[in-house]
Tab-separated table of C-alpha atoms and ligand atoms in Angstrom:
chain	number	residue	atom	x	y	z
A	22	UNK	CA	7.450	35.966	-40.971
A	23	UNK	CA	6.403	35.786	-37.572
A	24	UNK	CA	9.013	35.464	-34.488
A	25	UNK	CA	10.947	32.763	-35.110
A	26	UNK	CA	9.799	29.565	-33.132
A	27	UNK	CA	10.812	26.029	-32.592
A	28	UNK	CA	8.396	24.553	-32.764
A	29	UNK	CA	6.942	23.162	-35.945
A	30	UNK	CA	2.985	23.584	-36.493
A	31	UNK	CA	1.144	21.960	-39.184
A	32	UNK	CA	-2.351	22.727	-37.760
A	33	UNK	CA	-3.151	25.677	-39.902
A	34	UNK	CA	-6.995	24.302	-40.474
A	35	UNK	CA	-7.381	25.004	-36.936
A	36	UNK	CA	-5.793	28.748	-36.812
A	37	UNK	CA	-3.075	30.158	-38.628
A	38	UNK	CA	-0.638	32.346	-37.164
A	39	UNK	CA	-1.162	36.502	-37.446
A	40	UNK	CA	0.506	37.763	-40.116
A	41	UNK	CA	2.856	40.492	-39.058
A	42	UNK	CA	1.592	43.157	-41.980
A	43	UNK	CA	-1.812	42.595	-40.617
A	44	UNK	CA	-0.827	43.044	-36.725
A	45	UNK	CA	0.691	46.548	-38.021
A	46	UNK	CA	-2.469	46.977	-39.518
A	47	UNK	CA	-4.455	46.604	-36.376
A	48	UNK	CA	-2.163	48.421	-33.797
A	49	UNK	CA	-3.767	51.621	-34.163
A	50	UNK	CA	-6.684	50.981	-33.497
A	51	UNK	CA	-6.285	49.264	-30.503
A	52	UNK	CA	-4.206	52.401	-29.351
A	53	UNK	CA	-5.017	55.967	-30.798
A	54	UNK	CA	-7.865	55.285	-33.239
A	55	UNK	CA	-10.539	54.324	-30.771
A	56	UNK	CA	-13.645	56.333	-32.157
A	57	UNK	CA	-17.243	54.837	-33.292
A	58	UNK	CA	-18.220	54.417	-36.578
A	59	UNK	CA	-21.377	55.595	-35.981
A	60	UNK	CA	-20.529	58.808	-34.390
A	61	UNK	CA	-20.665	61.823	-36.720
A	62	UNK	CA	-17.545	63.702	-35.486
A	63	UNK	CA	-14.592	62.816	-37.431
A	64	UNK	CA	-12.860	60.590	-34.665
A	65	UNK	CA	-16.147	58.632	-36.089
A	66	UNK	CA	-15.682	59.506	-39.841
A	67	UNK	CA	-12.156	58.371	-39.821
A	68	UNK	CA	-13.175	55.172	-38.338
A	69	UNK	CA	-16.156	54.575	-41.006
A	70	UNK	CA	-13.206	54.933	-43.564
A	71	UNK	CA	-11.222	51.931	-42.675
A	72	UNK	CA	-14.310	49.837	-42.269
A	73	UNK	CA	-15.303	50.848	-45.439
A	74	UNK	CA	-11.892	50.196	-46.822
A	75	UNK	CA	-11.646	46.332	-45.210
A	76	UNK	CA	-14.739	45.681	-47.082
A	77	UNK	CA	-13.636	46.319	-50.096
A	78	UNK	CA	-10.316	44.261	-49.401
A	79	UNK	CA	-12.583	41.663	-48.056
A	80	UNK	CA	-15.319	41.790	-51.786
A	81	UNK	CA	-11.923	42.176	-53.728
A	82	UNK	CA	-10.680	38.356	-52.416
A	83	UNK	CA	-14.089	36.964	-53.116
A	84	UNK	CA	-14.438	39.385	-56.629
A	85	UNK	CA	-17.963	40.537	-55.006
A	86	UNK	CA	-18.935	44.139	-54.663
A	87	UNK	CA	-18.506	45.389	-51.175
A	88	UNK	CA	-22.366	46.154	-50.277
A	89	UNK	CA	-22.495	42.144	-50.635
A	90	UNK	CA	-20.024	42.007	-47.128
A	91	UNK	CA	-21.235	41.954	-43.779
A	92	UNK	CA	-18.664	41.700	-41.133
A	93	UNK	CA	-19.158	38.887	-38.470
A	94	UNK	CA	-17.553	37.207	-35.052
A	95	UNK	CA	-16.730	34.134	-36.696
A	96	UNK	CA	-17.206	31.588	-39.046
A	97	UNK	CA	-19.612	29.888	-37.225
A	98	UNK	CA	-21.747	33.166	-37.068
A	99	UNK	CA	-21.543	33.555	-40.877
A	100	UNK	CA	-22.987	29.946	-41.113
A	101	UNK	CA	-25.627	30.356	-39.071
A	102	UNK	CA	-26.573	33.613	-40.114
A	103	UNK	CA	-26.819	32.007	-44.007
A	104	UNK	CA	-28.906	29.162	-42.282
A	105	UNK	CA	-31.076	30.935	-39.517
A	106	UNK	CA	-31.473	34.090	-41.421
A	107	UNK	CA	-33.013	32.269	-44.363
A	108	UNK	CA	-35.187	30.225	-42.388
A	109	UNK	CA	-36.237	33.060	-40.400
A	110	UNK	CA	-37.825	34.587	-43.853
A	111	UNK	CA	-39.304	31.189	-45.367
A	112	UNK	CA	-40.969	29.979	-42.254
A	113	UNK	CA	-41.407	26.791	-40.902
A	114	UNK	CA	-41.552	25.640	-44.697
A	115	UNK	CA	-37.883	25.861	-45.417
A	116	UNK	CA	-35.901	23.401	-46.280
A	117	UNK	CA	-32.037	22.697	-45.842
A	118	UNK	CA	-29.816	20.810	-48.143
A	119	UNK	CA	-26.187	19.996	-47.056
A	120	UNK	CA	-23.515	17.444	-46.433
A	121	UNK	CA	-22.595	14.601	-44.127
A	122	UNK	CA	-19.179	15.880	-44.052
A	123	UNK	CA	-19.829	19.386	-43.083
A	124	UNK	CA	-18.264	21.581	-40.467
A	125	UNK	CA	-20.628	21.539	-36.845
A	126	UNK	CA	-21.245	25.633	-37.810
A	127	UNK	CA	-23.319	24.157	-40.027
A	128	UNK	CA	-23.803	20.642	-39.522
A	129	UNK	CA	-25.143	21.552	-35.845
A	130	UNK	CA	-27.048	24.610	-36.774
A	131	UNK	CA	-29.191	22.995	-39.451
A	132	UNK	CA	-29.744	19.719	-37.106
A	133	UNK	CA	-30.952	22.066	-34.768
A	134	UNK	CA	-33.080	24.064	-37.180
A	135	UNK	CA	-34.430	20.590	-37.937
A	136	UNK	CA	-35.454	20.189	-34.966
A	137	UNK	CA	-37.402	23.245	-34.764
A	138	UNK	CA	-39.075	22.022	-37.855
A	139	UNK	CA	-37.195	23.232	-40.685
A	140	UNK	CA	-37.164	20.067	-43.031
A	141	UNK	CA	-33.236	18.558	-43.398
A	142	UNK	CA	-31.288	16.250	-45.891
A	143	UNK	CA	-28.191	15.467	-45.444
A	144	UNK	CA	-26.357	14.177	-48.755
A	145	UNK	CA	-23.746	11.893	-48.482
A	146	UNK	CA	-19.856	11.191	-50.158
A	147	UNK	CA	-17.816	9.029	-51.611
A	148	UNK	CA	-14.716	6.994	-50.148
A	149	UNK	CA	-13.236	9.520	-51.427
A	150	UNK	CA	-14.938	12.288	-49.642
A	151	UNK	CA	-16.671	14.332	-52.781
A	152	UNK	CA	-20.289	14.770	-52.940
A	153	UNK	CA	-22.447	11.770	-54.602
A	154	UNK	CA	-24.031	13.981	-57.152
A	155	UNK	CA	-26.166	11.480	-58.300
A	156	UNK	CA	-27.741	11.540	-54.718
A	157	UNK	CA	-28.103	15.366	-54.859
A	158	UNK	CA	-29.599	15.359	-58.244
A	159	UNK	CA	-32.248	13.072	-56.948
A	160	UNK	CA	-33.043	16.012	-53.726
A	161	UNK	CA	-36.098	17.961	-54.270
A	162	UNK	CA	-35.355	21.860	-54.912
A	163	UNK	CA	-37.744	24.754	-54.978
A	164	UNK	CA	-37.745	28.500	-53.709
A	165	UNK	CA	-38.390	27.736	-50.128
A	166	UNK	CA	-34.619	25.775	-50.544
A	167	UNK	CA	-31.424	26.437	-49.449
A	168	UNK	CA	-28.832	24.521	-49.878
A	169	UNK	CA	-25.322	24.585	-47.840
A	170	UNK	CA	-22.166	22.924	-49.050
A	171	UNK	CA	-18.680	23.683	-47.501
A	172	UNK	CA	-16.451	24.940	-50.432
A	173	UNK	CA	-13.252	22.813	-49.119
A	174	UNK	CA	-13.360	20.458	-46.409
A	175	UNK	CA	-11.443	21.697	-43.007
A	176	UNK	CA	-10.344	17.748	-42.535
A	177	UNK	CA	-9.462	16.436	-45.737
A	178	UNK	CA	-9.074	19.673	-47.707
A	179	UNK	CA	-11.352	18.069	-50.640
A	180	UNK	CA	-13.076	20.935	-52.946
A	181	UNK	CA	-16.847	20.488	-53.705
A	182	UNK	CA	-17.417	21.296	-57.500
A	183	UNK	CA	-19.226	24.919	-56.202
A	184	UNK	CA	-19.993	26.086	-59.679
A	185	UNK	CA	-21.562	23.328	-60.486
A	186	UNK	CA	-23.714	22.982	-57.788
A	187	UNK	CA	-24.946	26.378	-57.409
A	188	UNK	CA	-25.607	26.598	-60.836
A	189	UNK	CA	-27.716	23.283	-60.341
A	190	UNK	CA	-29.769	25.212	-57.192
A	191	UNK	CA	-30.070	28.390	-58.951
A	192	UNK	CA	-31.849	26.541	-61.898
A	193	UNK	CA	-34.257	25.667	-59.488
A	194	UNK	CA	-35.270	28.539	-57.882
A	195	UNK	CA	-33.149	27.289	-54.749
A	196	UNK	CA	-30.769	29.854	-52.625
A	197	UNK	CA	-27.215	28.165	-51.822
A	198	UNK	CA	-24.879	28.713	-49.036
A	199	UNK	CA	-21.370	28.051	-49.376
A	200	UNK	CA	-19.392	27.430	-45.968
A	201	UNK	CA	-16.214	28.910	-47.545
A	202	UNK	CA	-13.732	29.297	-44.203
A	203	UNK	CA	-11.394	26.859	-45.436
A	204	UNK	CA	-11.468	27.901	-49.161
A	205	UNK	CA	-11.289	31.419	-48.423
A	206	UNK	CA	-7.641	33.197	-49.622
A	207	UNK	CA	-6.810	29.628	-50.187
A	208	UNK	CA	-7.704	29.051	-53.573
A	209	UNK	CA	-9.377	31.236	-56.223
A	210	UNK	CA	-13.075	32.504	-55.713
A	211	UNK	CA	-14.656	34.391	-58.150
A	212	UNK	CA	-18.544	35.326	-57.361
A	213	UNK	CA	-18.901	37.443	-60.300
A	214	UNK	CA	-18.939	34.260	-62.258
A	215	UNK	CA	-20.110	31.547	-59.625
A	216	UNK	CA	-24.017	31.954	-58.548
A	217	UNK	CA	-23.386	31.356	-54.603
A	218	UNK	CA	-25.923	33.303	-52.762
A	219	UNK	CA	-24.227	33.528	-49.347
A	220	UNK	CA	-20.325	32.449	-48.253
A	221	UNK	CA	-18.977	32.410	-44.721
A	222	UNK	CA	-15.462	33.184	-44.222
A	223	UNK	CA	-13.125	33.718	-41.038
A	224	UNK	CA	-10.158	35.625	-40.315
A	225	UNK	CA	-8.396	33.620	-37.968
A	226	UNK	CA	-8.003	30.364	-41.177
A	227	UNK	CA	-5.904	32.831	-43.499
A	228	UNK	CA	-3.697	34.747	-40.990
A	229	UNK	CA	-5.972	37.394	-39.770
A	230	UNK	CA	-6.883	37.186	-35.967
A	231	UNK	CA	-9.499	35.496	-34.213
A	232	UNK	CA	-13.279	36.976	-33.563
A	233	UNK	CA	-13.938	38.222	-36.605
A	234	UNK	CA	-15.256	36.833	-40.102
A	235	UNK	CA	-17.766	37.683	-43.108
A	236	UNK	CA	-20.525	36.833	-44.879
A	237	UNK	CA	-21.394	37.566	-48.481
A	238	UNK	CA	-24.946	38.294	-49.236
A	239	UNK	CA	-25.636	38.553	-52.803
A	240	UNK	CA	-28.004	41.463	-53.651
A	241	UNK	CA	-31.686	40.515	-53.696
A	242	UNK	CA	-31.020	37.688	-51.399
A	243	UNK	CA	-33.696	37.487	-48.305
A	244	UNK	CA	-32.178	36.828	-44.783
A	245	UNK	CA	-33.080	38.415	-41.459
A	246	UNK	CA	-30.588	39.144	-39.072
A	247	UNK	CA	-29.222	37.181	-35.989
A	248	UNK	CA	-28.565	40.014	-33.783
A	249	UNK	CA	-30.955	43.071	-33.773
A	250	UNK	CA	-30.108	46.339	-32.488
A	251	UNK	CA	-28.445	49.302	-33.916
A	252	UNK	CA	-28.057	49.923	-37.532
A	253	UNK	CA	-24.581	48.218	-38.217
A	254	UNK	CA	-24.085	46.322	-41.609
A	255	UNK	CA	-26.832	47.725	-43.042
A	256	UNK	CA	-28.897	46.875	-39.544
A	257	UNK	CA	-28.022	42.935	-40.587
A	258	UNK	CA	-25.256	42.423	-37.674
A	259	UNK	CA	-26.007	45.112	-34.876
A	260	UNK	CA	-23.214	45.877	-32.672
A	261	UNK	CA	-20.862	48.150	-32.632
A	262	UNK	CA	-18.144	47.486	-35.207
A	263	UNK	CA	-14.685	45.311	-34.097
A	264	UNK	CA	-12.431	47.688	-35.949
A	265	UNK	CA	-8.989	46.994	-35.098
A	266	UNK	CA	-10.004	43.107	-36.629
A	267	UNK	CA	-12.306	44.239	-39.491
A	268	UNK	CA	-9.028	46.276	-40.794
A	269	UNK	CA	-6.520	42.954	-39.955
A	270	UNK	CA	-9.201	40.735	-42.021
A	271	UNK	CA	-9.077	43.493	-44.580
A	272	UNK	CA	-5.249	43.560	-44.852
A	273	UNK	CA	-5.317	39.471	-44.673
A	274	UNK	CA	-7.567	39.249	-47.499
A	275	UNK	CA	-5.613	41.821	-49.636
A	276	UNK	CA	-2.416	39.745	-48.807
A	277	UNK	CA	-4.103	36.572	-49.729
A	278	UNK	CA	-5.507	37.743	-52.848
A	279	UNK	CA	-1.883	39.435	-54.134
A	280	UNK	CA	0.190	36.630	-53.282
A	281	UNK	CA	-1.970	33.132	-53.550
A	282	UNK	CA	-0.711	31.574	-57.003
A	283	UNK	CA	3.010	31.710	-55.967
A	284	UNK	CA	2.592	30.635	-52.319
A	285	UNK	CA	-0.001	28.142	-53.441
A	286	UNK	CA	2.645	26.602	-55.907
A	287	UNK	CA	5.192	26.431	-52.915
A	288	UNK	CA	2.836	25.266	-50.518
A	289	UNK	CA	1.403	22.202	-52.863
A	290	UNK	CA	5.424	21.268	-53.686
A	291	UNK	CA	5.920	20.686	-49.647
A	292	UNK	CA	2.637	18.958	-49.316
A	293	UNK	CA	3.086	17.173	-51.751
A	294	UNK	CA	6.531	15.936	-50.412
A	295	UNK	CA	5.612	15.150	-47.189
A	296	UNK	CA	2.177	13.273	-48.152
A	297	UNK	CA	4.854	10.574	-50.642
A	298	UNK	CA	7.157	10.343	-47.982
A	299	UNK	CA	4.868	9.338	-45.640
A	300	UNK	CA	3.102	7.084	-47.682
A	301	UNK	CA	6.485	5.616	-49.061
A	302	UNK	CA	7.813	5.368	-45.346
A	303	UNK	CA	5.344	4.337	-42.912
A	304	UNK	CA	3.979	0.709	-43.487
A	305	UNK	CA	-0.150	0.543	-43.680
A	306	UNK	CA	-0.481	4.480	-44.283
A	307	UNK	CA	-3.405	5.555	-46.308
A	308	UNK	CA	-4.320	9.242	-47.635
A	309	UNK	CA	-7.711	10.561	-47.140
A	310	UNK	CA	-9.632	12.304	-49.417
A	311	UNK	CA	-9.636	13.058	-53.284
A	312	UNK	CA	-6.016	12.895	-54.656
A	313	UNK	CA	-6.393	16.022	-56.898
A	314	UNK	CA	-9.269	18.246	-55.815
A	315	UNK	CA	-8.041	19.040	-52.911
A	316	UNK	CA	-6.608	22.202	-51.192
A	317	UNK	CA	-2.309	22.705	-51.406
A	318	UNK	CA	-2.149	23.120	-48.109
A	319	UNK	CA	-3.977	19.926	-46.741
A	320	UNK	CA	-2.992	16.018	-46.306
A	321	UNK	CA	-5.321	13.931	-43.881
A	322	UNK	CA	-3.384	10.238	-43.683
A	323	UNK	CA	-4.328	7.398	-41.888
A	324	UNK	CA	-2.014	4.718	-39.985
A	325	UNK	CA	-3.918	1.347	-40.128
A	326	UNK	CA	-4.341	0.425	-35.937
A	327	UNK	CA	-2.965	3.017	-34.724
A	328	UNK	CA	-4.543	5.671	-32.779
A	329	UNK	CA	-4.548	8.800	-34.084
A	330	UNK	CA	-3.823	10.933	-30.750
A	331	UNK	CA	-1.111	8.603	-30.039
A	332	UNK	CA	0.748	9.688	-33.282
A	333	UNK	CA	-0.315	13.161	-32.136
A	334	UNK	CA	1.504	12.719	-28.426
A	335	UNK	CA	4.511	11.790	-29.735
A	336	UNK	CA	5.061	14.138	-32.528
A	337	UNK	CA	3.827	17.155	-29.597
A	338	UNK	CA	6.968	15.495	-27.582
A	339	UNK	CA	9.123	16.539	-30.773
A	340	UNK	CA	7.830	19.840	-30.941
A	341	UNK	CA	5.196	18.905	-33.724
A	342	UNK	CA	1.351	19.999	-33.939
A	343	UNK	CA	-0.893	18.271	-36.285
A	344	UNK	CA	-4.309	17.357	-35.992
A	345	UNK	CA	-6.388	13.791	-35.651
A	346	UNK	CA	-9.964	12.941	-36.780
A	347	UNK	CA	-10.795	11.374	-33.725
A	348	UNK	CA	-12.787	13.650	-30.306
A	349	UNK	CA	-12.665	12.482	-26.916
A	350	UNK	CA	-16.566	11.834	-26.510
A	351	UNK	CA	-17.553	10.493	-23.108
A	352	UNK	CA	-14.219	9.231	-22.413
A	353	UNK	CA	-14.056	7.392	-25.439
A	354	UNK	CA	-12.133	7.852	-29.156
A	355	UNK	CA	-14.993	8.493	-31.740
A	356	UNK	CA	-13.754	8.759	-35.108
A	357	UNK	CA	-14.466	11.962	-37.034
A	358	UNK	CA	-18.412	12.358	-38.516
A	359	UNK	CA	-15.844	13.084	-42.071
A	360	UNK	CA	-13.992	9.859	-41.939
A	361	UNK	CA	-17.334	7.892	-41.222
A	362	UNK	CA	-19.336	9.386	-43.749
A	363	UNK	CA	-16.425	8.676	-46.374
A	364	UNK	CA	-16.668	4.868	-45.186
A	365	UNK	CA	-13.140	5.131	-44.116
A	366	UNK	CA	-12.955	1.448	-42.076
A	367	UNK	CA	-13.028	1.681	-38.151
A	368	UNK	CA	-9.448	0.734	-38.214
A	369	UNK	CA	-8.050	3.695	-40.668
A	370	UNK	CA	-10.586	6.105	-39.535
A	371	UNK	CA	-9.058	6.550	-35.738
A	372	UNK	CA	-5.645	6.558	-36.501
A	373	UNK	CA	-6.268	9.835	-39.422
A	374	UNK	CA	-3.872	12.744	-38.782
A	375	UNK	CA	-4.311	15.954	-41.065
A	376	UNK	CA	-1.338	18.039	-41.313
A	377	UNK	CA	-2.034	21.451	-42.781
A	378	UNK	CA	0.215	23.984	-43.826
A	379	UNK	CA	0.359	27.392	-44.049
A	380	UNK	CA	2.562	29.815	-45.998
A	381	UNK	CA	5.043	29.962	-43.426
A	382	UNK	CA	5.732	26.195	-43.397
A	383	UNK	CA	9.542	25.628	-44.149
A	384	UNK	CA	11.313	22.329	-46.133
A	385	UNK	CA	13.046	22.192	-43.061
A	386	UNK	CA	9.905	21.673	-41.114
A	387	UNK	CA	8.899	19.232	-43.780
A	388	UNK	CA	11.920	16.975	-43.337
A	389	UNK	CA	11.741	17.248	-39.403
A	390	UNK	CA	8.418	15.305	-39.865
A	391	UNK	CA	9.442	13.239	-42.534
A	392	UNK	CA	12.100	12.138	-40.282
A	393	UNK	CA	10.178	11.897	-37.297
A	394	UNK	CA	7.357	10.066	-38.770
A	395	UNK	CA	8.622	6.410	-39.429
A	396	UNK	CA	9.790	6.050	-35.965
A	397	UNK	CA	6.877	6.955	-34.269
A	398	UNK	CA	4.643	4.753	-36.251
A	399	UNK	CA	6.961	1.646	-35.906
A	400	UNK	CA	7.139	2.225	-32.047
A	401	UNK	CA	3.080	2.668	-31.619
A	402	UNK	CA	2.540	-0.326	-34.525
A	403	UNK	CA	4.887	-2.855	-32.137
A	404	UNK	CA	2.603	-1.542	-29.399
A	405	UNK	CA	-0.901	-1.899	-30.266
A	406	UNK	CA	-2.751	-4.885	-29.747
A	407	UNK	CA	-4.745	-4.476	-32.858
A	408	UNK	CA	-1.625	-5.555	-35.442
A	409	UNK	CA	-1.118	-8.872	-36.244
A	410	UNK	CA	2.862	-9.778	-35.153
A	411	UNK	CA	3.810	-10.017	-39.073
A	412	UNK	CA	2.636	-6.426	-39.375
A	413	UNK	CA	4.216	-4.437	-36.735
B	21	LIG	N1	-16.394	26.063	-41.172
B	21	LIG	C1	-15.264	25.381	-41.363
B	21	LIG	C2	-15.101	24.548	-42.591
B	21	LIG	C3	-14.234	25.447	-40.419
B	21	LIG	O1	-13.110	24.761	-40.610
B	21	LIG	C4	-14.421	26.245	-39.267
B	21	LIG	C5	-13.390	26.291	-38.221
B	21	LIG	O2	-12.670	25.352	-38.001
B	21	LIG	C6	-15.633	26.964	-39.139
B	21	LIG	C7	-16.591	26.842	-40.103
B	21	LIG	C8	-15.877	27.839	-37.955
B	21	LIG	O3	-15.130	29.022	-38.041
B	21	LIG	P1	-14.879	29.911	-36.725
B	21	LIG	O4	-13.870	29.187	-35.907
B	21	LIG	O5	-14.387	31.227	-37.227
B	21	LIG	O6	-16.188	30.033	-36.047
């Protein structure tokens, strides 16, 4: 466990905490072990080793083969490496399939890749935020394709069917991205069996520290590089190597992969808990999102009227971090781009709060929100001038 705290945080989609095993991990070499990769004496050699070994940690979570791993700075590099690095080989003939409820790292990247010419659809969901297949089924596929669906959504935890779909692209002669930072030591992945040609990952989502993620290239699949220069990753990612965070996202991934049926059971049990109890307790509370195919860690629930960073004030006074759907844009509340495209109605859409957990989530921190909850809600209903009197 990490040093005890009071405070209770439920914001794991946003960053998890470092796990201690993996700040052991790192310690050395951010002290002693300080030599380049590259360089052929063996302060070099040694340091080659644990790179080596952190991608095979890393291929062992995702069952992949480590040549398939490139180490990244982020998530967001992963995606746009899949996106830009594809593009980059097809020309300004490529074409990019995704969501309306996907992350901005990709979202952003293939808006902006539209704008450079790149042709772009954007498939939408259901209230229920899973992807309208029959919509998909209807998109055009061919080799100069790639399509990029977020494994499990970072607001409302829901799981894409990613089997299916790849298999669907790969029948076409399409290439298909998986935006996977969410899913990643979350919930099984197995790319021996599911035909994904790239996934993005991140350290800092499953307990390994910020600034460094991965992406899986599956052999025989075309992308160019993002940053050119020296012969790192296979010259795909120049730059000389991050270590001390390429051997903590090693170690994370070897944790997650070890221990992620029993602390997934455990996790889902507390979720679970606080998602009925919050339902059962607060008047005009909705959840968000599929009921079932969604990650254990993740409930996204909406307060009819309320807003959302309200809720969020007042559980920060108790000592509480969650997370809303709504962003301050221009000095104004938007609701989440997710809760939109599900169709989630103006009034439920700004008052959404996600609460994610993390495998150091306590019952006691469970009942400290359950508790907290009801209050809050009854205190910001009576205030708001968008509940009818026999409501609040
Ligand atoms: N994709 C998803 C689904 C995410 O939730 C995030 C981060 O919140 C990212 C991509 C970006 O990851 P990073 O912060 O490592 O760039």
């Amino acid at each position: 466990m990490p040093t005890k705290r009071k405070e209770i945080y439920l914001d794991n989609n946003a960053t998890t905490a470092l796990a201690p095993e993996v700040l052991e991990a790192m310690l050395p070499f951010l002290k002693d072990r300080y030599g380049n990769p590259s360089s052929i004496h063996r302060f070099g050699g040694m340091m080659k080793k644990h790179v080596e070994r952190a991608r095979e940690q890393v291929a062992a979570l995702l069952n992949a083969s480590p040549e398939e791993i490139v180490f990244t700075g982020c998530g967001s590099e992963s995606d746009n490496m899949a996106l830009k690095g594809f593009c980059a080989v097809h020309g300004s003939g490529s074409r990019i399939i995704t969501s309306t409820v996907e992350h901005p790292a990709v979202r952003t990247t293939s808006r902006h890749l539209k704008e450079k010419g790149m042709g772009l659809t954007e498939i939408g969901v259901g209230s229920d935020g899973m992807l309208s297949k029959e919509e998909f089924e209807n998109a055009v596929i061919g080799n100069n394709t790639i399509v990029s669906f977020m494994w499990a959504n970072n607001e409302t935890g829901v799981i894409f069917p990613i089997h299916e779909l790849a298999e669907f692209v790969k029948e076409r002669g399409g290439t298909f991205h998986t935006d996977a930072v969410q899913a990643a030591g979350k919930m099984p992945i197995d790319l021996k069996k599911t035909p994904v040609d790239l996934l993005a990952l991140s350290g800092h989502k499953l307990h390994a520290p910020k600034g460094v993620g991965a992406l899986f290239i599956r052999k025989g699949t075309a992308i160019e590089p993002l940053i050119h220069g020296g012969h790192q990753e296979h010259g795909l990612r120049a730059g000389t190597e991050n270590i001390a965070s390429i051997v903590g996202l090693g170690v994370a991934c070897e944790y997650a992969r070890k221990h992620m049926d029993e602390e997934n059971k455990r996790i889902k049990k507390l979720r679970d808990k606080l998602e009925e109890a919050l339902l059962r307790t607060c008047p005009a509370a909705k959840l968000n999102g599929h009921k079932t195919a969604r990650l254990p860690t993740t409930t996204n629930v909406s307060f009819e009227s309320i807003e959302g960073e309200a809720i969020l004030l007042h559980l920060d006074e108790r000592g509480i971090a969650a997370s809303s759907g709504s962003a301050c844009t221009t000095g104004s509340l938007e609701p989440s781009h997710v809760m939109l495209a599900m169709g989630i109605p103006y009034t439920f859409a700004h008052s959404s709060i996600r609460f994610s957990l993390s495998r150091y989530t306590t019952d006691n921190e469970i009942n400290a929100v359950i508790a907290a909850m009801p209050p809050i809600i009854k205190k910001l209903r009576s205030l708001s001038p968008f509940v009818e009197n026999e409501k609040k």
